[in-house]
Amino acid sequence: MSQEPAAKKKKGHVTVREAWCKGCAICVEFCPEQVLVMERGKATVAYPDRCTACNLCELRCPDFCITVSVKGE
Amino acid sequence: MSQEPAAKKKKGHVTVREAWCKGCAICVEFCPEQVLVMERGKATVAYPDRCTACNLCELRCPDFCITVSVKGE
Amino acid sequence: MFNYDQYLRLDKFPLIWCSGCGDGIVLKSLLRAVHKLGLQKDQICMVSGIGCSSRLPGYVDFNTLHTTHGRALTFATGIKMARPELTVLVITGDGDATAIGGNHYIHAARRNIDLTVLLFNNHIYGMTGGQVSPTTAKGKKASTAPYGSFENTFNISGLAQAAGASFVARSGVYNPVQLENYIVKAIQKKGFSLVEIMSPCPTAYGRRNREGTPVDMIAWQKENSVPVAKAGQLTPEELEGKLITGILVDIERSECRAEYQKLIDRLAQS
Amino acid sequence: MFNYDQYLRLDKFPLIWCSGCGDGIVLKSLLRAVHKLGLQKDQICMVSGIGCSSRLPGYVDFNTLHTTHGRALTFATGIKMARPELTVLVITGDGDATAIGGNHYIHAARRNIDLTVLLFNNHIYGMTGGQVSPTTAKGKKASTAPYGSFENTFNISGLAQAAGASFVARSGVYNPVQLENYIVKAIQKKGFSLVEIMSPCPTAYGRRNREGTPVDMIAWQKENSVPVAKAGQLTPEELEGKLITGILVDIERSECRAEYQKLIDRLAQS
Amino acid sequence: MSFRYEIRLSGEGGQGLVLAGKILAEAAAIYDNLNATQSQSYGPEARGGASRSEVILSDEDIDYPKAVHIDLLLALTQESCDRYAADLKSNGILLVDQDAVLTTPEGSFKVYRVPIIQMARDRVGRALVANIVALGLIAGIAKIVSEKALRQAIEARVPKGTEELNLKAFAVGLEHAKTLV
Amino acid sequence: MSFRYEIRLSGEGGQGLVLAGKILAEAAAIYDNLNATQSQSYGPEARGGASRSEVILSDEDIDYPKAVHIDLLLALTQESCDRYAADLKSNGILLVDQDAVLTTPEGSFKVYRVPIIQMARDRVGRALVANIVALGLIAGIAKIVSEKALRQAIEARVPKGTEELNLKAFAVGLEHAKTLV
Amino acid sequence: MSNASQQRVRVLTGNEACAEGALAAGMRFYAGYPITPSSEIAEVLAEQLPRYGGVFIQMEDEIASMGAIIGASLAGSKAMTATSGPGFSLMQENIGYAAMAEVPCVIVNVMRGGPSTGLPTLPSQGDIMQARWGTHGDHPIIALTPFSVAETFSLTVRAFNLAEQYRTPVILLLDEILGHVNEKVELPKDGEIALVNRTLPHDPPERYLPYRHTESGVPPMVSFGQGYRYHVTGLAHDESGFPTNRASEIEKLLDRLHRKIEQNRDHIVEVEAYEMEDAEIGLISFGSSARASRHAVRLAREAGKKAGLLRIKTLWPFPDQEIQAYGDRVKKWIVAEMNRGQLAHEVEWALCGRAPIHRVTVYNGDPISPLTILNRINQLD
Amino acid sequence: MSNASQQRVRVLTGNEACAEGALAAGMRFYAGYPITPSSEIAEVLAEQLPRYGGVFIQMEDEIASMGAIIGASLAGSKAMTATSGPGFSLMQENIGYAAMAEVPCVIVNVMRGGPSTGLPTLPSQGDIMQARWGTHGDHPIIALTPFSVAETFSLTVRAFNLAEQYRTPVILLLDEILGHVNEKVELPKDGEIALVNRTLPHDPPERYLPYRHTESGVPPMVSFGQGYRYHVTGLAHDESGFPTNRASEIEKLLDRLHRKIEQNRDHIVEVEAYEMEDAEIGLISFGSSARASRHAVRLAREAGKKAGLLRIKTLWPFPDQEIQAYGDRVKKWIVAEMNRGQLAHEVEWALCGRAPIHRVTVYNGDPISPLTILNRINQLD
Ligand SMILES: Cc1ncc(C[n+]2csc(CCOP(=O)(O)OP(=O)(O)O)c2C)c(N)n1
Ligand SMILES: Cc1ncc(C[n+]2csc(CCOP(=O)(O)OP(=O)(O)O)c2C)c(N)n1
Ligand code: SF4
Ligand code: SF4
Ligand code: SF4
Ligand code: SF4
Ligand code: SF4
Ligand code: SF4
Ligand SMILES: [Mg+2]
Ligand SMILES: [Mg+2]
């Protein structure tokens, strides 16, 4: 299984490359922390603080739109 | 296996259609009673009396040359 | 004495095959099987590709179709889909069926379409003079494998099984009665049935590989056949180089044309 | 954060694939696998056929070859035989590899030639608008199966195994990390390696079969995947409609180009 | 004198413009006894998502089925408006969705800005039927195909069970058109 | 004046006539510096068993590689003799195996009857080398290719290890020929 | 669809009209492999054929599709397949088989831009020489080229009629424009369509020669399973259908194969003359290019130029005589086509220098526009 | 073989000479599928290639063979396949790919009687139009036709040179006679053979355009794995090799594909004139038919007739100019070929009615005999 255990709750920084986003909502639905929402057909970071850098959104975005970095790294 | 047991020793009558015989010797070699021999490149019935009508020669002649009938039938 | 002549085109004889070629032996088993089943000649359609074995249909008094190399199963599929009432027999070689025709082979098996395939495996391209085939064992020589073949081979029967065939049997010309029985069963089976038949080619294979006379090649089958039941008890090493014979697959699986008929019937009702 | 850009032809973005198409997810797993293995871009040759999935090579900064429909494996075989030092990856779809390309598929597996095949199985012909494929389940709809498909399907992985592949794994886009790991193993394997990847097509398959959103289709994989180890403990009925994932085959078998090299070396000595 | 009337329906994939074009053509050809052709452009191989649908109407044989001098252009997106307006005749008609298309090109053609998608959503209840609302507008503005024929064509062509919804959409567009001309 | 000499070697498959033809051609072309072609007929697809092998010799380019007017015909079977003798020139040579060919056609050509196969069996020890015995006969009768060239060609072409046997067969044929002419 | 499909006046694409025409012609067996821009033909038939009790099967590739329709035809069904360039290339071997074994069948090629994968969604007319010469060996072929959706329907029916009448594969060449354009069609009622079926033999089975060298060149044909039990092969064969290597038999076979088409060419060949009575500038064109050409003729006539169009409906056998008939009157010719001059080459051959021939060739994926042709006409003055 | 194979004067069949020529040309990759009468080419190479460190592989069919040689060529090997009619038909799709993607390779077709399975062991020249038009779409091709075993060697070398120089598939057309006849050949020494290799780019990878519209029409070519990492596709593409649907780009591509052959035609096209200086009766022929023709010319000259032969070595691009050059002097032409007049059709087109053209066509499996041609010459008086 792909989920890496979120061992010690990391803080993440997630961004969306809007130009390439096709609005499939995969990132939104598979984010365990509901960080992302759909807005006018594009994924948007709605609750950045919740992000744990688990990377699940990034791994599954088919369009290379999402980058996740661990805060402080 | 194809050999039918030669239950009560039947008597057979075997003939070779020479015109089609290509001389492969298959009939000769697989006849358990050595009824047939090769002669000038063709199979020939050399010892007709030994034939038990087991049909093994007929079954394996690739060129439809051989007929076997049970004597008296 | 079985009367072959009733099924033959005698004016085409003698057969074109070489002296000692196994193909004629298979032809005879086939005719006895057809007779046993009481099939009408008119109701049989025999389709072949290109190769020595594929010349067989020319000799039998059925509806006969000699197609292009590797494509017999596609023509046969058209016939069966169009006229399911015909008994469709396919004659093919190891090269015809599994080299150039490999795709049609696996798809006909997948569809489990009601065809009976007699695959003459002589481990060589006979007709074209002895080139390497997907069943030429590693190390064996062929005109295009002068140093011995360096390629792995197909397990033809296993491939048909994996693709979806519902009946698969393997036999050889040493055993013409067994062969006849398997052909009977294969035709009876509603679905894609394969009989893989070891039919020696003394000319293009035997000579180059020093396999001896036609008799030697047939005798080899006698010595090396292992019935499938017994094969289960042997180790892979013991089975190395052996010929596993018997009925390898016999399962029930939905048949292509019958499924299509269901669709027609369903639409006719609605 | 993994840097995909180093492997991409960014000027070709955005990808042509539909919104929610699984193929982009696979592409990412692939790039991570390539990176993990430390492969040089110059040493990778990526070959595809025709289809949505087969457009993938256009986006990666390798030596890329977009061939004819169904024939990727033949071009790849030429490359590998000519330049065994190149890592040759083949990108193909269910139609490309197992419909029109089925023969090359089984022959490449038979030869066990050292190619790594990523087979994008979306159970449909995506590129041409949703026609039935050899993997479209019975009863499922397609533009050429408006009443639901009436044909049996291939077990793609099983077919590769029967033909002679030395590594076969199955995974899906729900599990991009597993996918990445299998791709790593497949590339490492010296021989014919197949990764069968369930990559949903929401447009041409999902819509017609009411499979919901792309998210629904990916979630389906989550619900229905059964690891191969566990599958062994379930009955066929329990496995009906499930997706068996895992490494299905991992054996040692002689590899085609290596065998040929032995011949060259042998002749050079004599 | 014969006439030839060229209509281009443009927007993005999924907006039902191919269907709308087909309905227009059927209305004209089957019910109004005109000649009509409809065609669309495809993306890289036919993976759906045609963004352009063209209808040519004439009272004689239509030799050339591609639009050359457009009489009426419908644009449901800014991109399609920008891309296709150039082919509009000088005295042609440009009908745009007023929310999606913010700027229209300069030209001597007549521009109608209508909140088409919003009308579909708010007054018919489904944004999806914007294509049929647009047909209503075209019927009312261009008057090249009869209202009756369009209604018949809509009924015959839309998915079973959605006839009423679509006829309502048509009525909404048509009605609005009457306020414009 | 240029010359063209046509030889047809005929019999049944397995008698080595293709090899014999090739040796003849090589002897002429490589060692005697003539031009030569050799060709054979095939059965239904190339399953071996060519029953006819033709060699054309000339001191200039050979334009047409098929035999038309045969100068020398070798026939090792009755069937081949019957079939091919018709193409023989009126002053040509017919060389037959006297045991296999019982009747030869009428004609103004010269007929040589030699127990070729028997000579191979009895005097060389292998019926298989009848083809080379025949080459010896041809060398001695027709004198169109030099003995030396033929010996060289035989050595170069026959399977390794059989050179001596074949040279002996050649000598047997050649010797016998000298008793004929 | 159901509602509209009852009507006789309909708006259909060329692909749809082709499928409807085939059904009307009695086609009951379709085997194919999807390819843009032909796939809709298969899609309509997948829906319709089972309703007619006919067979639709999607095969594993185009080679198999061609094999299946030959098999089905021999088994007695009118059979067809449809494809585009790449698939058409793959079918060539079996098309040659159908020609040699004289099996009636129809192959539709909806042409797209080539060579190779080329331009899958854009039109071309680049496969017309391939239709003639694509398979190995010398063989005759019939190829038809409709120019409208309505004519696609009628020429599809005709394709089947010719296939049956002459025991031959018939190729129907459409192009992407025609395949995909929706257009008004008035479908004939069922009874209004003249259908031709293969000629049955008068001979009883024992005297039946499936490849008899008849006067018409066409041997009667009986389907498998009807008690005649004959042999069919792609090898050169004698009248009985069995392989032969005899030069005289081979020559008779190949002569008859050609003769049956050539001596019936007047029945097979169709062209349509448009404003040709007094034309001094003659256009020659076919398929969707002929539409642009006809439009150009109209425009030219409006401008007072004596232009006309000879539109080719039967491309093979080539309408050389029909073109030559105008050879002395027409002063200048223009051949308009979506390729690099394949038809023009044949026209040049047919006219043999009798008048200058100018080319309008478009091969960049755009359709030919009437104005392009008009410009060419204007340049000629 | 070993002994004889050291010698420079040898007796070889055309098939053997073809294999030897390929090795001499630097061919190091052969993929093929057996077929009569071409199989000996594969058989020689199966034995020889591993000795050269090259690759011989028998593929599962002809489609795969063609795919494999394209792959090998892109990977840097000079590559070839050999087949006969049925296999040639199956290769057509991938031959078109090689033309479109500009991949050098050589395809040998040893022609046998067609159509279909036809006459596997008998000669024909029936695939010459297929060599030009067998694949879909408009594309250029080079096809060479040797007439002797010696020339089979040299034209095989030339085929590779042209393939490399012009980045194109080159077709070598032999026939069964040539393939199987044993004939004297004097093989050149290794150093005596001029070899051409594909032009490498001067540009560094980041500026490399694999489909650049160069002046010569031929873009430089670098093999996979050499640090250039470009994209190859059979779709219409721009100079960078990536797919495009833009009409202007498509047109430039197709124009260049043709231009690179057409503007270099004088280098590519070769004919041989024999006794043509004062000829009034001109024969045109190629391959083994040209041997019979040359013989007929000799016989005719002996009888005092002014006959000559124009022998075609490069069939495509067609030597129209070379033929036209004699147009005013030669009074009558005879085209001799083993098919039903394929070459004659092209000659008619080229000569455009300038002189009558007579045909000698033999298509029954027999070779054309010199006397048949001589008779035709005599009839002309
Ligand atoms: C397209 C095509 N390729 C190649 C051939 C040549 N060919 C004829 S038969 C044959 C192989 C025959 O081998 P197999 O199928 O094993 O039959 P066998 O002769 O051994 O019975 C080949 C390669 C052909 N006829 N057509
Ligand atoms: C010879 C040939 N036949 C048919 C086609 C049309 N075609 C293009 S892609 C495709 C099928 C694609 O399906 P798949 O391989 O499953 O790929 P996907 O698009 O689903 O990723 C077909 C039939 C073609 N390009 N060439
Ligand atoms: S990294 Fe994890 S938590 Fe953060 S947005 Fe992505 S899925 Fe949500
Ligand atoms: S997964 Fe990617 S493409 Fe899909 S909505 Fe999220 S950012 Fe956009
Ligand atoms: S029937 Fe039996 S015993 Fe009689 S000859 Fe034949 S094999 Fe021998
Ligand atoms: S088996 Fe038949 S062909 Fe062989 S030798 Fe005996 S009779 Fe003759
Ligand atoms: S070549 Fe082999 S398979 Fe063919 S007929 Fe001869 S023995 Fe049989
Ligand atoms: S059609 Fe399907 S497979 Fe193709 S890009 Fe769209 S979603 Fe992906
Ligand atoms: Mg075989
Ligand atoms: Mg798919």
PDB file of C-alpha atoms and ligand atoms in Angstrom, chain B residues 14 31-33 35 51-57 68, ligand 5:
ATOM      1  CA  VAL B  14      -3.121 -57.536 -46.374  1.00  0.00           C
ATOM      2  CA  CYS B  31       4.144 -55.020 -38.231  1.00  0.00           C
ATOM      3  CA  PRO B  32       4.494 -57.256 -35.208  1.00  0.00           C
ATOM      4  CA  GLU B  33       4.456 -60.403 -37.344  1.00  0.00           C
ATOM      5  CA  VAL B  35       4.542 -59.917 -42.765  1.00  0.00           C
ATOM      6  CA  CYS B  51      -0.879 -61.753 -40.839  1.00  0.00           C
ATOM      7  CA  THR B  52      -3.173 -61.520 -37.827  1.00  0.00           C
ATOM      8  CA  ALA B  53      -5.214 -58.614 -39.165  1.00  0.00           C
ATOM      9  CA  CYS B  54      -4.017 -56.456 -36.262  1.00  0.00           C
ATOM     10  CA  ASN B  55      -4.254 -53.475 -38.614  1.00  0.00           C
ATOM     11  CA  LEU B  56      -1.178 -51.739 -37.264  1.00  0.00           C
ATOM     12  CA  CYS B  57       0.358 -51.394 -40.688  1.00  0.00           C
ATOM     13  CA  VAL B  68      -6.255 -55.253 -44.299  1.00  0.00           C
TER      14      VAL B  68
HETATM   15  S1  SF4 I   5      -2.374 -56.375 -40.159  1.00  0.00           S
HETATM   16 FE1  SF4 I   5      -0.906 -56.609 -38.521  1.00  0.00          FE
HETATM   17  S2  SF4 I   5       0.021 -58.531 -38.849  1.00  0.00           S
HETATM   18 FE2  SF4 I   5      -1.048 -58.092 -40.719  1.00  0.00          FE
HETATM   19  S3  SF4 I   5       0.529 -57.118 -41.957  1.00  0.00           S
HETATM   20 FE3  SF4 I   5      -0.506 -55.500 -40.901  1.00  0.00          FE
HETATM   21  S4  SF4 I   5       0.688 -55.149 -39.082  1.00  0.00           S
HETATM   22 FE4  SF4 I   5       1.295 -57.131 -39.894  1.00  0.00          FE
END
